Coordinates of C-alpha atoms and ligand atoms in Angstrom, one line a residue:
M1331 CA -44.2 121.6 110.0
S1332 CA -42.2 120.8 113.2
I1333 CA -43.1 122.0 116.6
D1334 CA -40.9 124.8 117.9
A1335 CA -39.7 125.7 121.4
K1336 CA -42.4 128.3 122.0
A1337 CA -45.2 125.8 121.2
I1338 CA -43.7 123.3 123.6
A1339 CA -43.5 126.0 126.3
D1340 CA -47.1 126.9 125.5
L1341 CA -48.1 123.2 125.9
R1342 CA -46.2 122.8 129.2
S1343 CA -48.1 125.8 130.7
A1344 CA -51.4 124.8 129.2
V1345 CA -52.0 121.2 130.2
R1346 CA -52.5 119.3 133.4
G1347 CA -50.9 116.2 132.0
R1348 CA -47.3 115.6 131.0
V1349 CA -45.3 117.0 128.1
I1350 CA -42.5 114.7 127.0
A1351 CA -39.9 116.3 124.7
P1352 CA -36.8 114.9 123.0
E1353 CA -34.5 115.9 125.9
D1354 CA -36.6 114.0 128.4
A1355 CA -35.2 110.7 129.8
D1356 CA -38.3 108.6 128.8
Y1357 CA -38.7 110.2 125.4
D1358 CA -37.6 107.1 123.5
E1359 CA -39.8 104.8 125.5
A1360 CA -42.7 107.2 125.0
R1361 CA -42.4 107.3 121.2
T1362 CA -42.2 103.5 121.0
I1363 CA -45.3 101.9 119.4
F1364 CA -46.3 98.2 119.1
Y1365 CA -44.8 97.7 115.6
G1366 CA -41.1 97.9 115.0
G1367 CA -39.6 99.5 111.9
I1368 CA -41.5 102.8 112.4
D1369 CA -39.0 105.2 113.8
R1370 CA -40.5 108.7 114.0
R1371 CA -39.4 111.5 116.3
P1372 CA -42.3 113.7 117.4
G1373 CA -41.5 117.2 118.7
A1374 CA -43.6 116.5 121.8
I1375 CA -45.7 113.8 123.2
I1376 CA -48.5 115.0 125.5
R1377 CA -49.9 112.6 128.0
V1378 CA -53.2 114.3 128.4
A1379 CA -55.0 114.1 131.8
D1380 CA -58.6 115.0 130.8
A1381 CA -60.8 116.3 128.0
D1382 CA -59.7 119.9 128.7
D1383 CA -56.1 118.9 128.0
V1384 CA -57.3 117.4 124.7
R1385 CA -58.9 120.7 123.8
R1386 CA -55.8 122.7 124.8
V1387 CA -53.5 120.4 122.7
I1388 CA -55.8 120.7 119.7
S1389 CA -55.8 124.5 120.1
V1390 CA -51.9 124.7 120.3
A1391 CA -51.6 122.4 117.3
Q1392 CA -54.1 124.5 115.3
D1393 CA -52.4 127.8 116.2
S1394 CA -48.9 126.6 115.4
G1395 CA -49.9 124.7 112.3
V1396 CA -48.2 121.6 113.6
E1397 CA -49.3 118.0 112.7
L1398 CA -51.2 116.1 115.3
A1399 CA -51.1 112.4 115.8
V1400 CA -53.5 110.7 118.2
R1401 CA -52.6 107.6 120.2
S1402 CA -54.6 105.3 122.5
G1403 CA -53.0 101.8 122.5
G1404 CA -50.3 102.5 119.8
H1405 CA -51.1 99.4 117.7
S1406 CA -51.8 101.0 114.4
F1407 CA -50.2 99.0 111.6
A1408 CA -49.5 102.2 109.6
G1409 CA -47.8 103.9 112.5
H1410 CA -50.6 106.5 112.7
S1411 CA -50.1 107.1 116.4
L1412 CA -46.7 108.8 115.7
S1413 CA -45.8 112.0 113.9
E1414 CA -42.4 113.1 112.6
G1415 CA -41.7 116.4 114.2
G1416 CA -45.3 117.1 115.2
I1417 CA -47.3 116.5 118.4
V1418 CA -48.5 113.2 119.6
L1419 CA -51.7 113.4 121.8
D1420 CA -51.3 110.3 123.9
L1421 CA -54.4 109.1 125.9
K1422 CA -52.4 106.5 127.9
D1423 CA -53.1 108.2 131.2
M1424 CA -56.8 108.5 130.6
R1425 CA -57.9 105.1 131.8
A1426 CA -60.8 105.7 134.1
L1427 CA -63.5 103.0 133.9
D1428 CA -66.9 103.4 135.5
I1429 CA -69.0 100.2 135.4
D1430 CA -72.7 100.2 136.2
P1431 CA -73.3 96.5 136.8
E1432 CA -77.0 97.0 137.4
H1433 CA -77.7 98.6 134.0
R1434 CA -74.8 96.6 132.3
T1435 CA -73.1 99.7 130.9
A1436 CA -69.7 101.2 131.3
W1437 CA -68.1 104.6 130.6
A1438 CA -64.5 104.0 129.6
E1439 CA -61.8 106.5 128.9
T1440 CA -60.1 105.7 125.6
G1441 CA -56.6 105.2 127.0
L1442 CA -57.7 101.8 128.3
T1443 CA -56.5 98.7 126.7
A1444 CA -58.9 95.9 125.7
G1445 CA -57.3 93.7 128.4
E1446 CA -57.7 96.3 131.2
Y1447 CA -61.3 96.8 130.4
T1448 CA -62.0 93.1 130.1
T1449 CA -60.3 92.2 133.4
A1450 CA -62.3 94.9 135.3
A1451 CA -65.6 93.9 133.6
G1452 CA -64.9 90.3 134.3
E1453 CA -65.0 91.1 138.1
H1454 CA -68.7 91.6 137.5
G1455 CA -69.2 88.6 135.2
L1456 CA -69.7 91.1 132.4
A1457 CA -68.0 91.7 129.1
T1458 CA -67.9 93.9 126.0
G1459 CA -66.3 92.3 122.9
F1460 CA -63.0 93.8 121.7
G1461 CA -60.2 92.0 119.7
D1462 CA -57.9 89.1 120.2
T1463 CA -55.1 90.9 122.0
G1464 CA -55.2 92.5 125.4
S1465 CA -52.7 95.3 124.7
V1466 CA -54.7 96.8 121.8
G1467 CA -56.2 100.2 122.7
I1468 CA -60.0 100.5 122.9
G1469 CA -59.6 103.9 121.2
G1470 CA -58.4 102.8 117.8
L1471 CA -60.1 99.4 117.9
T1472 CA -63.5 100.8 118.6
L1473 CA -63.4 103.6 116.1
G1474 CA -62.5 101.2 113.3
G1475 CA -65.2 98.6 114.2
G1476 CA -63.7 95.9 116.5
V1477 CA -63.8 92.2 115.5
G1478 CA -63.1 89.7 118.3
F1479 CA -63.9 86.7 120.4
L1480 CA -67.5 87.7 120.9
V1481 CA -68.3 88.9 117.3
R1482 CA -70.8 86.2 116.4
K1483 CA -72.6 86.3 119.7
F1484 CA -72.8 90.1 120.3
G1485 CA -71.5 91.7 117.1
L1486 CA -68.7 94.2 116.6
T1487 CA -67.4 96.4 119.4
I1488 CA -69.3 99.3 117.8
D1489 CA -72.5 97.4 118.0
D1490 CA -72.2 97.8 121.8
L1491 CA -71.2 101.4 121.6
L1492 CA -74.0 103.5 123.2
A1493 CA -72.4 106.9 123.3
A1494 CA -69.1 108.7 123.0
E1495 CA -67.5 112.0 124.0
L1496 CA -65.3 113.5 121.3
V1497 CA -63.3 116.7 121.0
T1498 CA -63.7 118.0 117.5
A1499 CA -61.3 120.1 115.4
D1500 CA -63.0 123.4 116.5
G1501 CA -62.3 122.4 120.2
R1502 CA -65.9 121.5 121.2
L1503 CA -66.4 118.5 123.5
L1504 CA -69.4 116.8 122.0
H1505 CA -71.5 114.0 123.5
T1506 CA -72.8 111.9 120.7
D1507 CA -75.2 109.0 120.6
A1508 CA -78.1 107.8 118.4
E1509 CA -80.0 111.1 119.2
K1510 CA -77.3 113.7 119.6
Y1511 CA -75.2 114.4 116.5
P1512 CA -76.4 111.1 115.0
D1513 CA -74.4 111.7 111.8
L1514 CA -71.2 111.9 113.9
F1515 CA -72.3 108.8 115.9
W1516 CA -72.8 106.9 112.7
A1517 CA -69.4 108.0 111.4
I1518 CA -67.3 107.2 114.4
R1519 CA -68.6 103.6 114.3
G1520 CA -66.1 102.5 111.7
G1521 CA -64.7 105.8 110.3
G1522 CA -61.6 105.8 112.6
G1523 CA -60.1 108.9 114.1
N1524 CA -61.2 111.2 111.3
F1525 CA -63.7 113.2 113.2
G1526 CA -62.1 114.2 116.5
V1527 CA -60.4 112.8 119.6
A1528 CA -62.6 110.4 121.4
T1529 CA -62.1 110.8 125.1
R1530 CA -64.8 108.4 126.5
F1531 CA -67.0 105.6 125.2
Q1532 CA -70.1 104.3 126.8
F1533 CA -70.5 100.5 126.1
R1534 CA -73.3 98.0 126.6
M1535 CA -72.0 95.0 128.6
H1536 CA -73.2 91.4 128.5
R1537 CA -73.3 88.8 131.1
V1538 CA -70.6 86.3 130.2
D1539 CA -70.1 84.3 133.3
E1540 CA -70.2 80.8 131.7
F1541 CA -67.6 80.5 129.0
V1542 CA -65.5 77.8 127.3
G1543 CA -62.5 78.8 125.3
G1544 CA -58.8 78.6 124.6
L1545 CA -56.3 77.4 122.1
L1546 CA -56.6 74.3 119.9
I1547 CA -53.6 73.5 117.7
L1548 CA -54.2 71.1 114.8
P1549 CA -52.0 70.0 111.9
A1550 CA -52.5 72.3 109.0
T1551 CA -53.5 70.1 106.1
P1552 CA -55.9 71.4 103.4
A1553 CA -58.7 69.1 104.7
V1554 CA -58.2 70.3 108.3
V1555 CA -58.3 74.0 107.3
A1556 CA -61.3 73.6 105.1
G1557 CA -63.0 71.4 107.7
F1558 CA -62.3 74.0 110.4
M1559 CA -63.9 76.7 108.3
A1560 CA -67.0 74.6 107.6
E1561 CA -67.5 73.8 111.3
A1562 CA -66.9 77.4 112.3
G1563 CA -69.4 78.7 109.7
S1564 CA -72.2 76.3 110.9
A1565 CA -71.5 76.6 114.6
P1566 CA -74.0 78.3 116.9
D1567 CA -73.5 82.1 117.3
E1568 CA -72.1 81.5 120.8
L1569 CA -68.9 80.2 119.1
S1570 CA -66.5 82.7 117.5
T1571 CA -63.1 81.4 116.2
I1572 CA -59.9 82.9 115.0
A1573 CA -57.7 80.4 113.2
N1574 CA -54.1 81.3 112.5
V1575 CA -52.5 79.0 109.9
M1576 CA -48.8 79.3 110.7
P1577 CA -45.7 77.4 111.7
A1578 CA -46.2 76.0 115.2
P1579 CA -44.3 78.3 117.6
P1580 CA -41.8 77.0 120.0
M1581 CA -44.2 77.0 122.9
P1582 CA -43.9 74.6 125.9
M1583 CA -47.3 73.0 125.1
V1584 CA -46.2 72.1 121.6
P1585 CA -43.9 69.0 121.4
E1586 CA -40.5 70.1 120.2
E1587 CA -40.5 67.9 117.1
L1588 CA -43.5 69.9 115.8
H1589 CA -42.0 73.4 116.2
G1590 CA -42.0 75.1 112.9
R1591 CA -44.5 72.6 111.3
L1592 CA -47.5 74.3 109.7
S1593 CA -50.4 74.2 112.1
V1594 CA -53.8 75.7 112.7
F1595 CA -53.3 77.7 115.8
A1596 CA -56.9 78.4 116.6
F1597 CA -58.7 80.4 119.3
L1598 CA -62.1 79.1 120.1
A1599 CA -64.5 81.2 122.2
F1600 CA -67.9 79.9 123.3
A1601 CA -69.9 82.5 125.2
G1602 CA -72.5 80.2 126.8
G1603 CA -72.9 77.2 129.0
V1604 CA -70.2 74.6 129.5
E1605 CA -72.2 71.6 128.2
D1606 CA -73.3 73.4 125.1
G1607 CA -69.7 74.7 124.7
E1608 CA -68.2 71.2 124.8
R1609 CA -70.7 70.0 122.3
A1610 CA -70.0 72.9 119.9
I1611 CA -66.2 72.4 120.2
A1612 CA -66.2 68.6 119.8
P1613 CA -66.3 68.6 115.9
F1614 CA -63.1 70.7 115.9
R1615 CA -61.3 68.2 118.1
K1616 CA -62.3 65.5 115.6
L1617 CA -60.8 67.2 112.6
A1618 CA -57.4 65.6 113.4
P1619 CA -55.5 64.6 116.6
P1620 CA -54.8 68.0 118.2
L1621 CA -51.1 68.9 118.6
A1622 CA -52.3 70.8 121.7
D1623 CA -55.7 71.2 123.3
L1624 CA -56.0 74.0 125.9
V1625 CA -59.8 74.6 125.4
R1626 CA -61.6 74.5 128.7
P1627 CA -64.2 76.2 130.8
M1628 CA -62.6 79.5 131.9
R1629 CA -63.4 83.0 132.8
Y1630 CA -63.7 85.1 129.7
P1631 CA -60.8 87.5 130.5
E1632 CA -58.4 84.5 130.4
M1633 CA -58.8 84.5 126.6
Y1634 CA -56.2 87.3 126.6
Q1635 CA -52.8 85.6 126.5
P1636 CA -50.0 87.1 128.6
E1637 CA -47.9 89.4 126.4
E1638 CA -44.2 90.0 126.4
G1639 CA -43.1 93.6 127.0
G1640 CA -40.6 94.9 124.5
Y1641 CA -42.1 92.8 121.6
H1642 CA -42.0 95.0 118.5
P1643 CA -42.4 92.8 115.4
T1644 CA -41.7 94.1 111.9
A1645 CA -44.3 92.8 109.5
V1646 CA -46.0 93.4 106.2
A1647 CA -49.7 92.5 106.0
R1648 CA -52.8 92.5 103.8
T1649 CA -56.4 92.2 104.8
L1650 CA -59.4 91.0 102.8
L1651 CA -62.9 89.6 103.0
V1652 CA -64.0 86.4 101.4
D1653 CA -67.0 84.1 101.5
T1654 CA -65.6 80.5 101.2
I1655 CA -62.5 78.7 102.1
D1656 CA -63.2 75.2 100.7
E1657 CA -60.5 72.6 100.2
A1658 CA -59.2 74.1 97.0
V1659 CA -58.7 77.5 98.6
A1660 CA -57.2 75.8 101.7
Q1661 CA -54.8 73.9 99.5
D1662 CA -53.6 77.2 98.1
I1663 CA -53.2 78.7 101.6
V1664 CA -51.2 75.8 102.9
A1665 CA -49.0 75.7 99.8
R1666 CA -48.2 79.4 99.9
L1667 CA -47.4 79.3 103.6
E1668 CA -45.2 76.2 103.0
A1669 CA -43.4 77.9 100.2
S1670 CA -42.3 81.0 102.2
D1671 CA -39.2 81.0 104.4
A1672 CA -40.2 84.2 106.3
P1673 CA -39.3 83.8 110.0
L1674 CA -43.0 84.0 110.8
R1675 CA -45.9 84.0 108.3
V1676 CA -49.6 83.6 108.9
A1677 CA -53.0 83.4 107.2
Q1678 CA -55.5 84.4 109.9
L1679 CA -59.0 83.3 109.2
R1680 CA -61.9 84.8 111.1
V1681 CA -65.4 83.4 110.5
L1682 CA -67.9 86.3 110.7
G1683 CA -71.7 86.1 110.7
G1684 CA -74.0 85.8 113.7
A1685 CA -75.0 89.0 115.5
M1686 CA -72.5 91.1 113.4
S1687 CA -74.3 90.2 110.2
R1688 CA -77.8 91.1 111.5
V1689 CA -76.9 94.8 111.7
P1690 CA -77.9 96.5 108.4
P1691 CA -74.8 97.6 106.4
G1692 CA -75.9 101.3 106.5
A1693 CA -76.4 101.4 110.2
T1694 CA -72.7 102.1 110.9
A1695 CA -69.7 103.3 108.9
F1696 CA -68.3 99.8 109.2
A1697 CA -70.4 98.3 106.3
H1698 CA -69.0 94.9 105.6
R1699 CA -71.8 93.1 107.3
T1700 CA -72.5 90.3 104.9
N1701 CA -69.0 88.9 104.2
R1702 CA -68.5 85.5 105.8
I1703 CA -64.8 85.4 106.5
M1704 CA -62.1 88.0 107.2
V1705 CA -58.5 87.0 106.2
N1706 CA -55.4 88.7 107.4
L1707 CA -52.1 87.7 105.8
A1708 CA -48.8 88.7 107.3
A1709 CA -45.1 87.9 107.1
F1710 CA -42.4 89.1 109.4
Y1711 CA -39.3 90.6 107.8
E1712 CA -35.8 91.6 108.8
G1713 CA -34.4 94.7 107.1
P1714 CA -35.5 96.6 103.9
E1715 CA -34.5 94.0 101.3
D1716 CA -36.3 91.3 103.1
R1717 CA -39.3 93.6 103.5
A1718 CA -39.6 93.9 99.7
V1719 CA -39.6 90.1 99.3
R1720 CA -42.2 89.6 102.1
E1721 CA -44.4 92.4 100.8
A1722 CA -44.4 90.9 97.3
W1723 CA -45.4 87.6 98.9
V1724 CA -48.4 89.0 100.8
V1725 CA -49.6 91.1 97.8
E1726 CA -49.6 88.0 95.6
F1727 CA -51.2 85.9 98.3
E1728 CA -54.0 88.5 98.7
A1729 CA -54.6 88.6 94.9
A1730 CA -54.9 84.8 94.8
L1731 CA -57.4 84.7 97.6
R1732 CA -59.7 87.5 96.5
Q1733 CA -63.2 86.3 95.6
G1734 CA -64.8 89.3 94.0
D1735 CA -65.3 91.6 97.0
A1736 CA -62.5 94.3 97.1
G1737 CA -63.4 95.2 100.7
V1738 CA -60.9 95.7 103.5
Y1739 CA -61.2 96.2 107.2
V1740 CA -59.8 99.6 108.1
N1741 CA -58.2 98.4 111.4
F1742 CA -56.0 95.9 109.6
L1743 CA -54.7 98.3 107.0
G1744 CA -51.1 99.4 106.9
D1745 CA -49.8 102.4 105.1
E1746 CA -51.2 101.2 101.8
G1747 CA -52.4 104.4 100.1
A1748 CA -55.7 106.2 99.5
A1749 CA -57.2 103.5 97.2
Q1750 CA -57.1 100.9 99.9
V1751 CA -58.7 103.3 102.5
R1752 CA -61.5 103.8 99.9
R1753 CA -62.1 100.0 99.9
A1754 CA -62.8 100.0 103.6
Y1755 CA -66.0 102.0 102.9
P1756 CA -68.1 100.3 100.2
G1757 CA -71.3 101.6 98.4
G1758 CA -72.5 105.0 99.6
T1759 CA -70.5 104.8 102.9
W1760 CA -67.5 106.7 101.5
D1761 CA -69.6 109.7 100.3
R1762 CA -71.6 109.8 103.5
L1763 CA -68.4 109.8 105.6
A1764 CA -66.8 112.5 103.4
A1765 CA -69.9 114.7 104.0
V1766 CA -69.7 114.2 107.8
K1767 CA -66.0 114.9 107.7
R1768 CA -66.7 118.2 105.9
R1769 CA -69.2 119.1 108.7
Y1770 CA -66.9 118.3 111.6
D1771 CA -63.3 118.7 110.2
P1772 CA -63.5 120.8 107.0
T1773 CA -59.7 121.5 107.0
N1774 CA -58.8 117.8 107.5
F1775 CA -56.9 118.7 110.7
F1776 CA -57.2 115.0 111.8
H1777 CA -55.3 113.5 108.9
V1778 CA -52.7 111.2 110.5
N1779 CA -55.0 108.3 110.1
Q1780 CA -56.6 106.1 107.4
N1781 CA -57.8 109.4 106.0
I1782 CA -61.2 110.3 104.7
P1783 CA -60.7 113.8 103.1
P1784 CA -63.7 116.2 103.5
G1785 CA -66.2 116.0 100.7
K1786 CA -66.7 118.9 98.3
Ligands
FAD2184 C1 -51.4 92.5 117.7 C2 -52.6 93.1 117.2 C3 -53.8 92.4 117.3 C4 -55.0 93.0 116.8 N1 -56.2 92.3 116.9 C5 -57.3 92.9 116.5 C6 -58.6 92.2 116.6 O1 -58.6 91.1 117.1 N2 -59.7 92.8 116.2 C7 -59.7 94.1 115.7 O2 -60.7 94.6 115.3 N3 -58.5 94.7 115.5 C8 -57.3 94.2 115.9 N4 -56.2 94.8 115.7 C9 -56.2 96.1 114.9 C10 -56.4 97.2 115.9 O3 -57.8 97.3 116.1 C11 -56.0 98.5 115.2 O4 -54.6 98.5 115.0 C12 -56.3 99.7 116.1 O5 -56.3 100.9 115.3 C13 -55.4 99.8 117.3 O6 -55.9 100.8 118.2 P1 -54.9 101.5 119.2 O7 -55.7 102.5 120.0 O8 -54.1 100.4 119.9 O9 -53.9 102.1 118.2 P2 -53.3 103.6 117.9 O10 -52.1 103.3 117.1 O11 -53.2 104.3 119.2 O12 -54.5 104.3 117.1 C14 -54.8 103.7 115.8 C15 -55.6 104.8 115.0 O13 -56.7 105.2 115.7 C16 -56.7 106.6 116.0 N5 -57.1 106.8 117.4 C17 -56.8 106.0 118.4 N6 -57.4 106.4 119.5 C18 -58.1 107.5 119.2 C19 -59.0 108.3 119.9 N7 -59.2 108.2 121.2 N8 -59.6 109.3 119.2 C20 -59.4 109.5 117.9 N9 -58.6 108.7 117.2 C21 -58.0 107.7 117.8 C22 -55.2 107.0 115.9 O14 -55.0 108.3 115.6 C23 -54.7 106.1 114.8 O15 -55.1 106.6 113.5 C24 -55.0 94.3 116.2 C25 -53.8 94.9 116.0 C26 -52.6 94.4 116.5 C27 -51.3 95.1 116.4

């Protein structure tokens, strides 16, 4: 159901924040999300100012029967931060960050991006691990789990989540932590936006004042890819890596004759002393003469690369979890990437383990604690016909790489249907989440997400 003029008027008088409707000059900008190709026209976008605004927006949406989408950083692959005709509750203006350096904790409003939080925390020599991209919202990233540059050293983002404030479907603002509403606290650590609108998170912070990291670009032969994975798997926990096997982009640090050649475009992140870091990174440099080597002692926030505004790629993607990428698997990866003529295609390989794997699978709703490698496959497309070709390619690629575990990471899912969402929650996790959903959102009011319907 679409929002009508009366509901928009009700919203304008009810909230402290801003109501942006189709007739407003910045409407098109306000409805733009990170991914291109998702062109929905919400009836109203509400830039909430505080938790009271969140309660009011929920109440108007409930009373008028209008669909509600929730947006923090707007990076959902599935476009879940936009509604066609409904209301978008946008947390972009809720970006307060209150750091307590003495106790190494922070209360962060959920409209903050990973980059904003990390830059501010870095001023104190502190960090909480998020993902690999500064513009991603801490809202969506945290609620799905959060796998990034510090995953092996400190675990997932949710492993540093100490408490959260959340407005539930009945309009209550709940403070949840290990003691208060522990079922809810378990569910929001991986269960996404199914249980309410998170307004603030409290995070543990870590001292990360010595750090070695950056980009290492190697030629992508099967031996290099397999060697990289072997080194990353046996490296100390301080080292987390994200290796993108993809055509070398036309960047100034890559010699022009290598542009477009398949490369391992790898981010290395060593959260520890400089000498130990150099030692841990040395084997990667020996895999092949690097095409570019930008790994150096740096401040941790520098890991976030500058981003171009106005960049809205159209891409199809698949995510999976595997245990080994040996030379035979690497051979297949390289061959499939070579065979595609998509303008950009990538196999992103993230070696897991370390602190993340020491948390028991049942401790949080993100339960994939024992898988050793996360793989994300993506191809950019141009137009609907090309989309079908690229989608067939990623689907086939995914099927070829599966190694018995059907699991997926919810934050890398697109609009792939209910069966895929189910795979994000293995074992008893799904039933437990459905029971929590029934307790806090029995009518499935929060359904514009990777949805977990209420259990019977
Ligand atoms: C370029 C890029 C790089 C990425 N890199 C990583 C990475 O390294 N590691 C990783 O773990 N993930 C990564 N992701 C995936 C990312 O974590 C998810 O896309 C995440 O959902 C984005 O959060 P957001 O707040 O930006 O998105 P949004 O689109 O605003 O939200 C995504 C979903 O979360 C819900 N949601 C958001 N905020 C709230 C809230 N406050 N309360 C309730 N529900 C909410 C939304 O309703 C929606 O369903 C990446 C994504 C992109 C596009």
